């Protein structure tokens, strides 16, 4: 990563949260401006409309859209990697029922780093494929065991990751509509330039640390409600209201008391999140098909109010919440689904960082006291 913008002699300006700072170059995705959002030059609209998540994963991890034979081979490879080691199942069984599933994802990633460590016979691409394939089982194995004490199978014969995850979770074949919606959601969540978790992964990779450490750190960054955790927080908000009117009044009150409304706003976009219009249509479709039009109406009322009052727009997390809810996915699983998808983007960035590595280590303006006399402990 070129880090010219972070050098000591860079122009001094207020850079709270590094907003507006270009912290390096990437070939992996472009967000904002005329790009809207593109993965390696391909519009997310085309990918969401025509591709499967596996194609997008291949694009991000291996650098180009696969030919049919390559995609078939890749899907077979991922299918063969779905099961998880017995030792990991035992670890998962010890994680308390009331743990947050993001902590389960973080612990499982870290544990896998012990039993399948990165090394000569386990390269970064192989680990990426392994994590993509194993995350659904990790999440759902723990979930079922924690809820019921039962040990369920981690493998299915599902064709895609979207179908595999929903099949494991609901212990039955999902509808084609739900498979498609999940597939689109995984595509939209896959990659997003130098977001906080990706930057975390790159920072860790830049110290020449191992792949699992970079991903474990990224999961920690994603967990917070200002980042990936916003989709869960959005659901908690939406479910409070039965009607559009109640939602408008309730969110107005939140704004009056200066509360953040999760699922709105974005650091990179100022007028709209390009992913929103895709996921919003899926939310509309699933709410209508599932007989819960009021859930969509509540969401839209909040969107209208946020725009009218604050000129803030929904980001990908907002309508993802109702979309997942309509697939009967428990709310605490929303951010872990983000992990299942974003592992592809994180991996691509870790590879890119390693290819042209430079330690990421910015500087700070010191604002504390200076030249104090040391006071012996007994005199303080
Ligand atoms: N709800 C209410 N007010 C919001 C808001 C939200 N979701 N997002 C931004 N604002 C307000 C801020 O309070 C701030 O107001 P102020 O100028 O009166 O202090 C103003 O809009 C500018 O926001 P700021 O926090 O400086 O923008 P940022 O670039 O630092 O933050 C986010 C970007 C995403 C962290 C921020 O929009 C946010 O907290 N959103 C909610 C969490 C979320 O959905 N995260 C997922 C992102 S994909």
Tab-separated table of C-alpha atoms and ligand atoms in Angstrom:
chain	number	residue	atom	x	y	z
A	1	UNK	CA	0.000	0.000	0.000
A	2	UNK	CA	1.370	3.417	-0.874
A	3	UNK	CA	0.997	5.508	2.239
A	4	UNK	CA	2.005	8.944	1.043
A	5	UNK	CA	-1.155	10.520	2.433
A	6	UNK	CA	-0.315	9.262	5.901
A	7	UNK	CA	3.245	10.610	6.037
A	8	UNK	CA	4.339	13.028	8.706
A	9	UNK	CA	4.899	15.801	6.216
A	10	UNK	CA	1.468	15.411	4.621
A	11	UNK	CA	-0.588	18.622	4.694
A	12	UNK	CA	-1.961	19.132	8.202
A	13	UNK	CA	-5.733	18.997	8.236
A	14	UNK	CA	-8.291	17.602	10.593
A	15	UNK	CA	-8.680	13.971	9.689
A	16	UNK	CA	-11.163	12.644	12.254
A	17	UNK	CA	-11.657	8.989	11.472
A	18	UNK	CA	-9.345	9.460	8.461
A	19	UNK	CA	-12.381	10.817	6.585
A	20	UNK	CA	-11.486	11.801	3.051
A	21	UNK	CA	-7.948	10.460	3.368
A	22	UNK	CA	-6.732	8.348	0.470
A	23	UNK	CA	-4.740	5.709	2.330
A	24	UNK	CA	-3.524	3.661	-0.599
A	25	UNK	CA	-4.323	2.124	-3.963
A	26	UNK	CA	-6.387	-0.919	-4.804
A	27	UNK	CA	-7.411	-2.841	-7.911
A	28	UNK	CA	-10.161	-4.675	-6.105
A	29	UNK	CA	-13.086	-2.281	-6.003
A	30	UNK	CA	-14.070	1.321	-6.640
A	31	UNK	CA	-16.755	3.010	-4.565
A	32	UNK	CA	-18.370	6.387	-5.098
A	33	UNK	CA	-18.445	8.943	-7.877
A	34	UNK	CA	-19.115	7.659	-11.371
A	35	UNK	CA	-18.224	4.130	-10.299
A	36	UNK	CA	-21.209	3.667	-8.001
A	37	UNK	CA	-19.667	0.413	-6.858
A	38	UNK	CA	-17.589	-1.909	-9.019
A	39	UNK	CA	-15.726	-5.094	-8.161
A	40	UNK	CA	-12.636	-5.330	-10.347
A	41	UNK	CA	-14.381	-3.104	-12.881
A	42	UNK	CA	-17.716	-4.951	-12.938
A	43	UNK	CA	-20.801	-3.091	-11.789
A	44	UNK	CA	-22.477	-4.583	-8.727
A	45	UNK	CA	-25.761	-4.172	-10.598
A	46	UNK	CA	-24.647	-6.608	-13.299
A	47	UNK	CA	-23.156	-8.974	-10.766
A	48	UNK	CA	-26.250	-8.944	-8.549
A	49	UNK	CA	-28.507	-9.491	-11.553
A	50	UNK	CA	-26.581	-12.178	-13.407
A	51	UNK	CA	-23.892	-13.775	-11.248
A	52	UNK	CA	-23.827	-16.227	-8.379
A	53	UNK	CA	-21.942	-15.492	-5.184
A	54	UNK	CA	-19.407	-18.176	-6.135
A	55	UNK	CA	-18.609	-16.325	-9.370
A	56	UNK	CA	-18.094	-13.114	-7.453
A	57	UNK	CA	-15.970	-14.868	-4.849
A	58	UNK	CA	-13.816	-16.255	-7.647
A	59	UNK	CA	-13.560	-12.818	-9.223
A	60	UNK	CA	-12.390	-11.278	-5.962
A	61	UNK	CA	-10.107	-14.071	-4.798
A	62	UNK	CA	-8.613	-15.187	-8.120
A	63	UNK	CA	-8.853	-11.902	-10.004
A	64	UNK	CA	-11.134	-12.664	-12.965
A	65	UNK	CA	-14.587	-14.012	-13.791
A	66	UNK	CA	-14.326	-17.797	-14.134
A	67	UNK	CA	-15.181	-19.779	-17.251
A	68	UNK	CA	-17.889	-22.426	-16.769
A	69	UNK	CA	-15.409	-25.247	-16.144
A	70	UNK	CA	-13.497	-23.115	-13.636
A	71	UNK	CA	-16.693	-22.205	-11.812
A	72	UNK	CA	-17.825	-25.830	-11.704
A	73	UNK	CA	-14.455	-26.850	-10.320
A	74	UNK	CA	-14.531	-24.052	-7.766
A	75	UNK	CA	-18.010	-24.962	-6.553
A	76	UNK	CA	-16.971	-28.608	-6.213
A	77	UNK	CA	-13.917	-27.551	-4.250
A	78	UNK	CA	-15.982	-25.405	-1.871
A	79	UNK	CA	-18.551	-28.186	-1.452
A	80	UNK	CA	-15.780	-30.566	-0.390
A	81	UNK	CA	-14.562	-28.080	2.265
A	82	UNK	CA	-17.892	-27.541	4.037
A	83	UNK	CA	-17.404	-29.849	7.004
A	84	UNK	CA	-15.530	-28.648	10.081
A	85	UNK	CA	-13.018	-30.553	12.227
A	86	UNK	CA	-14.200	-32.401	15.317
A	87	UNK	CA	-11.921	-30.288	17.495
A	88	UNK	CA	-13.655	-27.131	16.247
A	89	UNK	CA	-17.067	-28.669	16.946
A	90	UNK	CA	-15.926	-29.277	20.511
A	91	UNK	CA	-14.811	-25.659	20.850
A	92	UNK	CA	-18.150	-24.470	19.459
A	93	UNK	CA	-20.017	-26.639	21.942
A	94	UNK	CA	-18.274	-24.857	24.795
A	95	UNK	CA	-19.291	-21.368	23.703
A	96	UNK	CA	-22.224	-20.203	25.813
A	97	UNK	CA	-25.699	-20.006	24.394
A	98	UNK	CA	-25.947	-16.282	25.077
A	99	UNK	CA	-22.696	-15.483	23.250
A	100	UNK	CA	-22.964	-13.238	20.238
A	101	UNK	CA	-22.522	-15.218	16.999
A	102	UNK	CA	-19.924	-12.681	15.842
A	103	UNK	CA	-17.802	-13.799	18.778
A	104	UNK	CA	-18.365	-17.368	17.632
A	105	UNK	CA	-17.116	-16.472	14.134
A	106	UNK	CA	-14.088	-14.698	15.601
A	107	UNK	CA	-13.194	-17.559	17.941
A	108	UNK	CA	-13.711	-20.206	15.245
A	109	UNK	CA	-11.485	-18.328	12.803
A	110	UNK	CA	-8.777	-17.983	15.400
A	111	UNK	CA	-9.075	-21.645	16.414
A	112	UNK	CA	-8.835	-22.830	12.806
A	113	UNK	CA	-5.607	-20.851	12.667
A	114	UNK	CA	-4.246	-23.307	15.252
A	115	UNK	CA	-5.425	-26.554	13.713
A	116	UNK	CA	-5.028	-25.654	10.035
A	117	UNK	CA	-2.301	-22.990	10.286
A	118	UNK	CA	-1.030	-21.020	7.373
A	119	UNK	CA	2.172	-22.550	6.061
A	120	UNK	CA	3.875	-24.105	3.094
A	121	UNK	CA	1.129	-26.668	2.614
A	122	UNK	CA	-1.742	-24.290	3.401
A	123	UNK	CA	-1.485	-21.181	1.265
A	124	UNK	CA	-3.585	-18.018	1.535
A	125	UNK	CA	-5.899	-19.004	-1.345
A	126	UNK	CA	-6.530	-22.421	0.202
A	127	UNK	CA	-7.365	-20.861	3.566
A	128	UNK	CA	-9.724	-18.414	1.890
A	129	UNK	CA	-11.604	-21.215	0.159
A	130	UNK	CA	-11.723	-23.146	3.410
A	131	UNK	CA	-13.182	-20.228	5.364
A	132	UNK	CA	-15.744	-19.397	2.660
A	133	UNK	CA	-16.882	-23.019	2.638
A	134	UNK	CA	-16.838	-23.590	6.402
A	135	UNK	CA	-18.423	-20.413	7.781
A	136	UNK	CA	-22.055	-21.517	7.301
A	137	UNK	CA	-21.399	-24.731	9.230
A	138	UNK	CA	-19.468	-22.911	11.956
A	139	UNK	CA	-22.321	-20.505	12.574
A	140	UNK	CA	-25.180	-22.943	12.304
A	141	UNK	CA	-23.546	-25.855	14.143
A	142	UNK	CA	-22.986	-23.627	17.142
A	143	UNK	CA	-26.463	-22.092	16.872
A	144	UNK	CA	-28.341	-25.385	16.851
A	145	UNK	CA	-26.168	-26.880	19.586
A	146	UNK	CA	-26.523	-23.805	21.777
A	147	UNK	CA	-30.292	-23.674	21.271
A	148	UNK	CA	-31.167	-27.362	21.478
A	149	UNK	CA	-28.105	-29.313	22.591
A	150	UNK	CA	-28.293	-31.296	19.343
A	151	UNK	CA	-25.399	-31.957	17.003
A	152	UNK	CA	-26.455	-31.482	13.424
A	153	UNK	CA	-24.705	-32.349	10.195
A	154	UNK	CA	-22.487	-29.670	8.704
A	155	UNK	CA	-22.764	-30.822	5.120
A	156	UNK	CA	-25.560	-30.599	2.583
A	157	UNK	CA	-25.681	-31.372	-1.105
A	158	UNK	CA	-26.773	-27.785	-1.826
A	159	UNK	CA	-25.412	-26.351	-5.043
A	160	UNK	CA	-24.443	-22.913	-3.735
A	161	UNK	CA	-23.329	-21.331	-0.489
A	162	UNK	CA	-26.614	-19.408	-0.264
A	163	UNK	CA	-28.638	-22.605	-0.473
A	164	UNK	CA	-26.240	-24.471	1.818
A	165	UNK	CA	-26.531	-21.885	4.582
A	166	UNK	CA	-30.325	-21.659	4.454
A	167	UNK	CA	-30.609	-25.453	4.295
A	168	UNK	CA	-28.402	-25.915	7.357
A	169	UNK	CA	-30.239	-23.218	9.274
A	170	UNK	CA	-33.780	-24.337	8.549
A	171	UNK	CA	-32.987	-28.019	8.177
A	172	UNK	CA	-34.842	-28.218	4.899
A	173	UNK	CA	-34.653	-27.003	1.332
A	174	UNK	CA	-35.254	-23.252	1.007
A	175	UNK	CA	-37.450	-21.737	-1.684
A	176	UNK	CA	-35.818	-20.656	-4.928
A	177	UNK	CA	-36.789	-17.082	-4.106
A	178	UNK	CA	-34.956	-17.188	-0.784
A	179	UNK	CA	-31.890	-18.782	-2.359
A	180	UNK	CA	-31.808	-16.011	-4.949
A	181	UNK	CA	-32.260	-13.273	-2.333
A	182	UNK	CA	-29.473	-14.695	-0.189
A	183	UNK	CA	-27.235	-14.998	-3.215
A	184	UNK	CA	-27.796	-11.333	-4.108
A	185	UNK	CA	-27.196	-10.265	-0.532
A	186	UNK	CA	-23.895	-12.169	-0.386
A	187	UNK	CA	-22.817	-10.488	-3.626
A	188	UNK	CA	-23.647	-7.009	-2.331
A	189	UNK	CA	-21.786	-7.566	0.938
A	190	UNK	CA	-18.681	-9.105	-0.640
A	191	UNK	CA	-16.396	-6.108	-1.028
A	192	UNK	CA	-16.216	-2.406	-0.300
A	193	UNK	CA	-12.812	-0.820	-0.744
A	194	UNK	CA	-11.065	0.495	2.405
A	195	UNK	CA	-13.914	0.048	4.879
A	196	UNK	CA	-12.972	-0.316	8.563
A	197	UNK	CA	-12.752	-4.106	8.710
A	198	UNK	CA	-10.828	-4.385	5.447
A	199	UNK	CA	-8.431	-1.688	6.553
A	200	UNK	CA	-7.989	-3.607	9.807
A	201	UNK	CA	-7.186	-6.757	7.848
A	202	UNK	CA	-4.695	-4.864	5.700
A	203	UNK	CA	-3.086	-3.275	8.742
A	204	UNK	CA	-2.602	-6.659	10.378
A	205	UNK	CA	-1.340	-8.194	7.124
A	206	UNK	CA	1.101	-5.299	6.771
A	207	UNK	CA	2.960	-6.449	9.886
A	208	UNK	CA	3.592	-9.780	8.086
A	209	UNK	CA	1.245	-11.510	10.482
A	210	UNK	CA	-0.669	-14.617	9.405
A	211	UNK	CA	-3.875	-14.788	7.381
A	212	UNK	CA	-6.105	-15.934	10.261
A	213	UNK	CA	-4.964	-13.055	12.472
A	214	UNK	CA	-5.904	-10.571	9.768
A	215	UNK	CA	-9.358	-12.113	9.353
A	216	UNK	CA	-9.923	-12.446	13.094
A	217	UNK	CA	-9.149	-8.746	13.535
A	218	UNK	CA	-11.423	-7.866	10.636
A	219	UNK	CA	-14.302	-9.741	12.259
A	220	UNK	CA	-13.743	-7.722	15.419
A	221	UNK	CA	-13.952	-4.481	13.457
A	222	UNK	CA	-17.036	-5.594	11.561
A	223	UNK	CA	-18.897	-6.479	14.738
A	224	UNK	CA	-19.513	-2.863	15.825
A	225	UNK	CA	-22.816	-1.147	15.023
A	226	UNK	CA	-21.147	1.675	13.101
A	227	UNK	CA	-19.978	-0.992	10.647
A	228	UNK	CA	-21.485	-4.456	10.040
A	229	UNK	CA	-23.419	-4.580	13.286
A	230	UNK	CA	-25.772	-1.956	11.845
A	231	UNK	CA	-27.931	-4.581	10.120
A	232	UNK	CA	-28.855	-6.144	13.457
A	233	UNK	CA	-29.447	-2.758	15.055
A	234	UNK	CA	-31.690	-1.786	12.119
A	235	UNK	CA	-33.828	-4.869	12.692
A	236	UNK	CA	-34.128	-4.096	16.387
A	237	UNK	CA	-35.401	-0.678	15.418
A	238	UNK	CA	-37.836	-1.774	12.723
A	239	UNK	CA	-39.408	-4.474	14.857
A	240	UNK	CA	-40.407	-1.885	17.472
A	241	UNK	CA	-43.063	-0.426	15.179
A	242	UNK	CA	-46.320	-1.938	13.900
A	243	UNK	CA	-47.283	0.851	11.550
A	244	UNK	CA	-45.658	3.449	9.315
A	245	UNK	CA	-47.147	6.209	11.480
A	246	UNK	CA	-45.663	4.768	14.664
A	247	UNK	CA	-42.278	4.434	12.931
A	248	UNK	CA	-42.329	8.057	11.782
A	249	UNK	CA	-43.192	9.299	15.272
A	250	UNK	CA	-40.673	6.990	16.979
A	251	UNK	CA	-37.738	7.863	14.744
A	252	UNK	CA	-38.579	11.573	14.918
A	253	UNK	CA	-38.214	11.254	18.657
A	254	UNK	CA	-34.851	9.519	18.232
A	255	UNK	CA	-33.585	12.334	16.051
A	256	UNK	CA	-34.853	14.932	18.506
A	257	UNK	CA	-32.765	13.265	21.197
A	258	UNK	CA	-29.722	13.049	18.867
A	259	UNK	CA	-29.715	9.265	18.635
A	260	UNK	CA	-28.123	7.506	15.695
A	261	UNK	CA	-30.469	5.575	13.461
A	262	UNK	CA	-28.530	2.511	12.419
A	263	UNK	CA	-28.581	1.577	8.750
A	264	UNK	CA	-28.430	5.208	7.584
A	265	UNK	CA	-25.577	7.317	6.292
A	266	UNK	CA	-22.240	6.388	4.859
A	267	UNK	CA	-18.698	7.663	4.968
A	268	UNK	CA	-18.117	7.301	1.231
A	269	UNK	CA	-21.504	8.199	-0.263
A	270	UNK	CA	-23.332	11.479	0.218
A	271	UNK	CA	-26.614	11.007	-1.673
A	272	UNK	CA	-27.281	7.259	-1.801
A	273	UNK	CA	-25.688	3.886	-1.212
A	274	UNK	CA	-25.715	2.262	-4.667
A	275	UNK	CA	-26.403	-1.155	-3.136
A	276	UNK	CA	-29.576	0.037	-1.485
A	277	UNK	CA	-31.834	0.021	-4.506
A	278	UNK	CA	-31.048	-3.646	-5.153
A	279	UNK	CA	-31.589	-4.885	-1.617
A	280	UNK	CA	-34.639	-2.661	-1.164
A	281	UNK	CA	-36.411	-4.378	-4.037
A	282	UNK	CA	-35.636	-7.749	-2.502
A	283	UNK	CA	-37.010	-6.563	0.806
A	284	UNK	CA	-40.191	-5.385	-0.915
A	285	UNK	CA	-40.540	-8.677	-2.752
A	286	UNK	CA	-39.990	-10.878	0.287
A	287	UNK	CA	-42.248	-8.786	2.531
A	288	UNK	CA	-45.050	-8.992	-0.047
A	289	UNK	CA	-44.526	-12.656	-0.773
A	290	UNK	CA	-44.292	-13.457	2.947
A	291	UNK	CA	-47.474	-11.535	3.806
A	292	UNK	CA	-45.760	-8.817	5.853
A	293	UNK	CA	-46.226	-5.663	3.819
A	294	UNK	CA	-46.290	-3.632	7.045
A	295	UNK	CA	-42.642	-4.493	7.688
A	296	UNK	CA	-41.727	-2.920	4.382
A	297	UNK	CA	-44.059	0.028	5.024
A	298	UNK	CA	-42.391	0.676	8.385
A	299	UNK	CA	-38.955	0.568	6.740
A	300	UNK	CA	-40.007	2.935	3.984
A	301	UNK	CA	-41.531	5.370	6.472
A	302	UNK	CA	-38.211	5.506	8.322
A	303	UNK	CA	-36.382	6.030	5.027
A	304	UNK	CA	-38.666	8.931	4.071
A	305	UNK	CA	-38.326	10.583	7.445
A	306	UNK	CA	-34.534	10.247	7.505
A	307	UNK	CA	-34.283	11.843	4.089
A	308	UNK	CA	-36.720	14.657	4.881
A	309	UNK	CA	-35.251	15.494	8.267
A	310	UNK	CA	-31.541	14.726	7.871
A	311	UNK	CA	-30.848	14.194	4.190
A	312	UNK	CA	-29.638	10.731	5.182
A	313	UNK	CA	-30.229	7.655	3.034
A	314	UNK	CA	-30.361	3.948	3.841
A	315	UNK	CA	-27.133	2.019	3.443
A	316	UNK	CA	-26.967	-1.671	2.519
A	317	UNK	CA	-27.622	-2.720	6.102
A	318	UNK	CA	-31.050	-1.152	6.423
A	319	UNK	CA	-33.101	-3.191	3.955
A	320	UNK	CA	-30.884	-6.221	4.454
A	321	UNK	CA	-32.476	-6.414	7.888
A	322	UNK	CA	-36.042	-6.963	6.650
A	323	UNK	CA	-34.806	-9.155	3.789
A	324	UNK	CA	-33.104	-11.535	6.237
A	325	UNK	CA	-35.997	-11.354	8.667
A	326	UNK	CA	-38.350	-12.516	5.930
A	327	UNK	CA	-36.115	-15.545	5.407
A	328	UNK	CA	-36.656	-16.398	9.093
A	329	UNK	CA	-33.024	-15.741	9.897
A	330	UNK	CA	-32.471	-14.920	13.590
A	331	UNK	CA	-31.348	-11.301	13.974
A	332	UNK	CA	-28.011	-12.089	15.710
A	333	UNK	CA	-26.985	-13.971	12.565
A	334	UNK	CA	-27.219	-10.905	10.344
A	335	UNK	CA	-23.665	-9.681	10.883
A	336	UNK	CA	-22.159	-13.183	10.678
A	337	UNK	CA	-23.750	-13.478	7.214
A	338	UNK	CA	-21.786	-10.354	6.349
A	339	UNK	CA	-18.647	-12.262	7.429
A	340	UNK	CA	-19.572	-15.231	5.193
A	341	UNK	CA	-19.558	-12.873	2.263
A	342	UNK	CA	-16.913	-10.271	3.144
A	343	UNK	CA	-14.262	-12.932	3.731
A	344	UNK	CA	-13.829	-12.779	-0.049
A	345	UNK	CA	-13.098	-9.045	-0.054
A	346	UNK	CA	-10.866	-9.284	3.015
A	347	UNK	CA	-8.889	-12.071	1.390
A	348	UNK	CA	-8.413	-10.128	-1.838
A	349	UNK	CA	-7.132	-7.153	0.160
A	350	UNK	CA	-4.787	-9.276	2.269
A	351	UNK	CA	-3.318	-10.724	-0.949
A	352	UNK	CA	-2.977	-7.256	-2.450
A	353	UNK	CA	-1.366	-5.869	0.698
A	354	UNK	CA	1.117	-8.731	0.822
A	355	UNK	CA	2.005	-8.387	-2.848
A	356	UNK	CA	3.316	-4.882	-2.405
A	357	UNK	CA	3.709	-4.629	1.328
A	358	UNK	CA	4.594	-1.593	3.365
A	359	UNK	CA	3.968	-1.480	7.095
A	360	UNK	CA	0.851	0.583	7.821
A	361	UNK	CA	1.876	2.893	10.597
A	362	UNK	CA	0.580	6.453	10.426
A	363	UNK	CA	1.613	9.271	12.748
A	364	UNK	CA	-0.335	11.377	15.228
A	365	UNK	CA	-0.245	14.993	16.303
A	366	UNK	CA	0.618	14.964	19.991
A	367	UNK	CA	-1.799	17.084	22.048
A	368	UNK	CA	-0.896	16.071	25.617
A	369	UNK	CA	1.242	17.860	28.245
A	370	UNK	CA	4.974	18.309	27.676
A	371	UNK	CA	8.223	18.396	29.635
A	372	UNK	CA	6.708	17.527	32.997
A	373	UNK	CA	9.024	16.936	35.932
A	374	UNK	CA	8.994	13.375	37.145
A	375	UNK	CA	7.453	13.211	40.614
A	376	UNK	CA	8.638	10.374	42.891
A	377	UNK	CA	5.794	8.037	43.776
A	378	UNK	CA	5.752	8.954	47.479
A	379	UNK	CA	5.359	12.641	46.607
A	380	UNK	CA	2.333	12.318	44.256
B	1	LIG	N1	-28.485	8.666	12.306
B	1	LIG	C1	-28.555	9.923	12.759
B	1	LIG	N2	-27.653	10.868	12.475
B	1	LIG	C2	-26.638	10.532	11.674
B	1	LIG	C3	-26.508	9.238	11.150
B	1	LIG	C4	-27.483	8.298	11.490
B	1	LIG	N3	-27.409	7.055	11.025
B	1	LIG	N4	-25.411	9.187	10.388
B	1	LIG	C5	-24.851	10.392	10.412
B	1	LIG	N5	-25.595	11.207	11.202
B	1	LIG	C6	-25.317	12.585	11.522
B	1	LIG	C7	-24.203	12.654	12.532
B	1	LIG	O1	-24.696	12.609	13.844
B	1	LIG	C8	-23.573	13.964	12.178
B	1	LIG	O2	-24.388	14.972	12.711
B	1	LIG	P1	-23.707	16.303	13.336
B	1	LIG	O3	-22.987	16.937	12.173
B	1	LIG	O4	-24.868	17.067	13.849
B	1	LIG	O5	-22.779	15.825	14.404
B	1	LIG	C9	-23.708	14.037	10.679
B	1	LIG	O6	-24.825	13.188	10.360
B	1	LIG	C10	-22.470	13.560	9.941
B	1	LIG	O7	-22.213	12.221	10.337
B	1	LIG	P2	-20.796	11.661	10.729
B	1	LIG	O8	-20.938	10.745	11.921
B	1	LIG	O9	-19.785	12.746	10.827
B	1	LIG	O10	-20.455	10.798	9.455
B	1	LIG	P3	-19.351	9.696	9.379
B	1	LIG	O11	-18.863	9.668	7.990
B	1	LIG	O12	-18.342	9.848	10.444
B	1	LIG	O13	-20.162	8.365	9.734
B	1	LIG	C11	-21.425	6.456	9.640
B	1	LIG	C12	-20.616	7.449	8.842
B	1	LIG	C13	-21.826	5.319	8.711
B	1	LIG	C14	-20.595	5.883	10.782
B	1	LIG	C15	-22.672	7.154	10.215
B	1	LIG	O14	-23.481	7.594	9.145
B	1	LIG	C16	-23.453	6.274	11.134
B	1	LIG	O15	-23.171	6.205	12.338
B	1	LIG	N6	-24.462	5.530	10.613
B	1	LIG	C17	-25.183	4.579	11.403
B	1	LIG	C18	-24.425	3.257	11.474
B	1	LIG	C19	-24.472	2.502	10.180
B	1	LIG	O16	-25.514	2.373	9.543
B	1	LIG	N7	-23.335	1.940	9.818
B	1	LIG	C20	-23.229	1.131	8.616
B	1	LIG	C21	-22.441	1.852	7.588
B	1	LIG	S1	-22.462	0.967	6.072
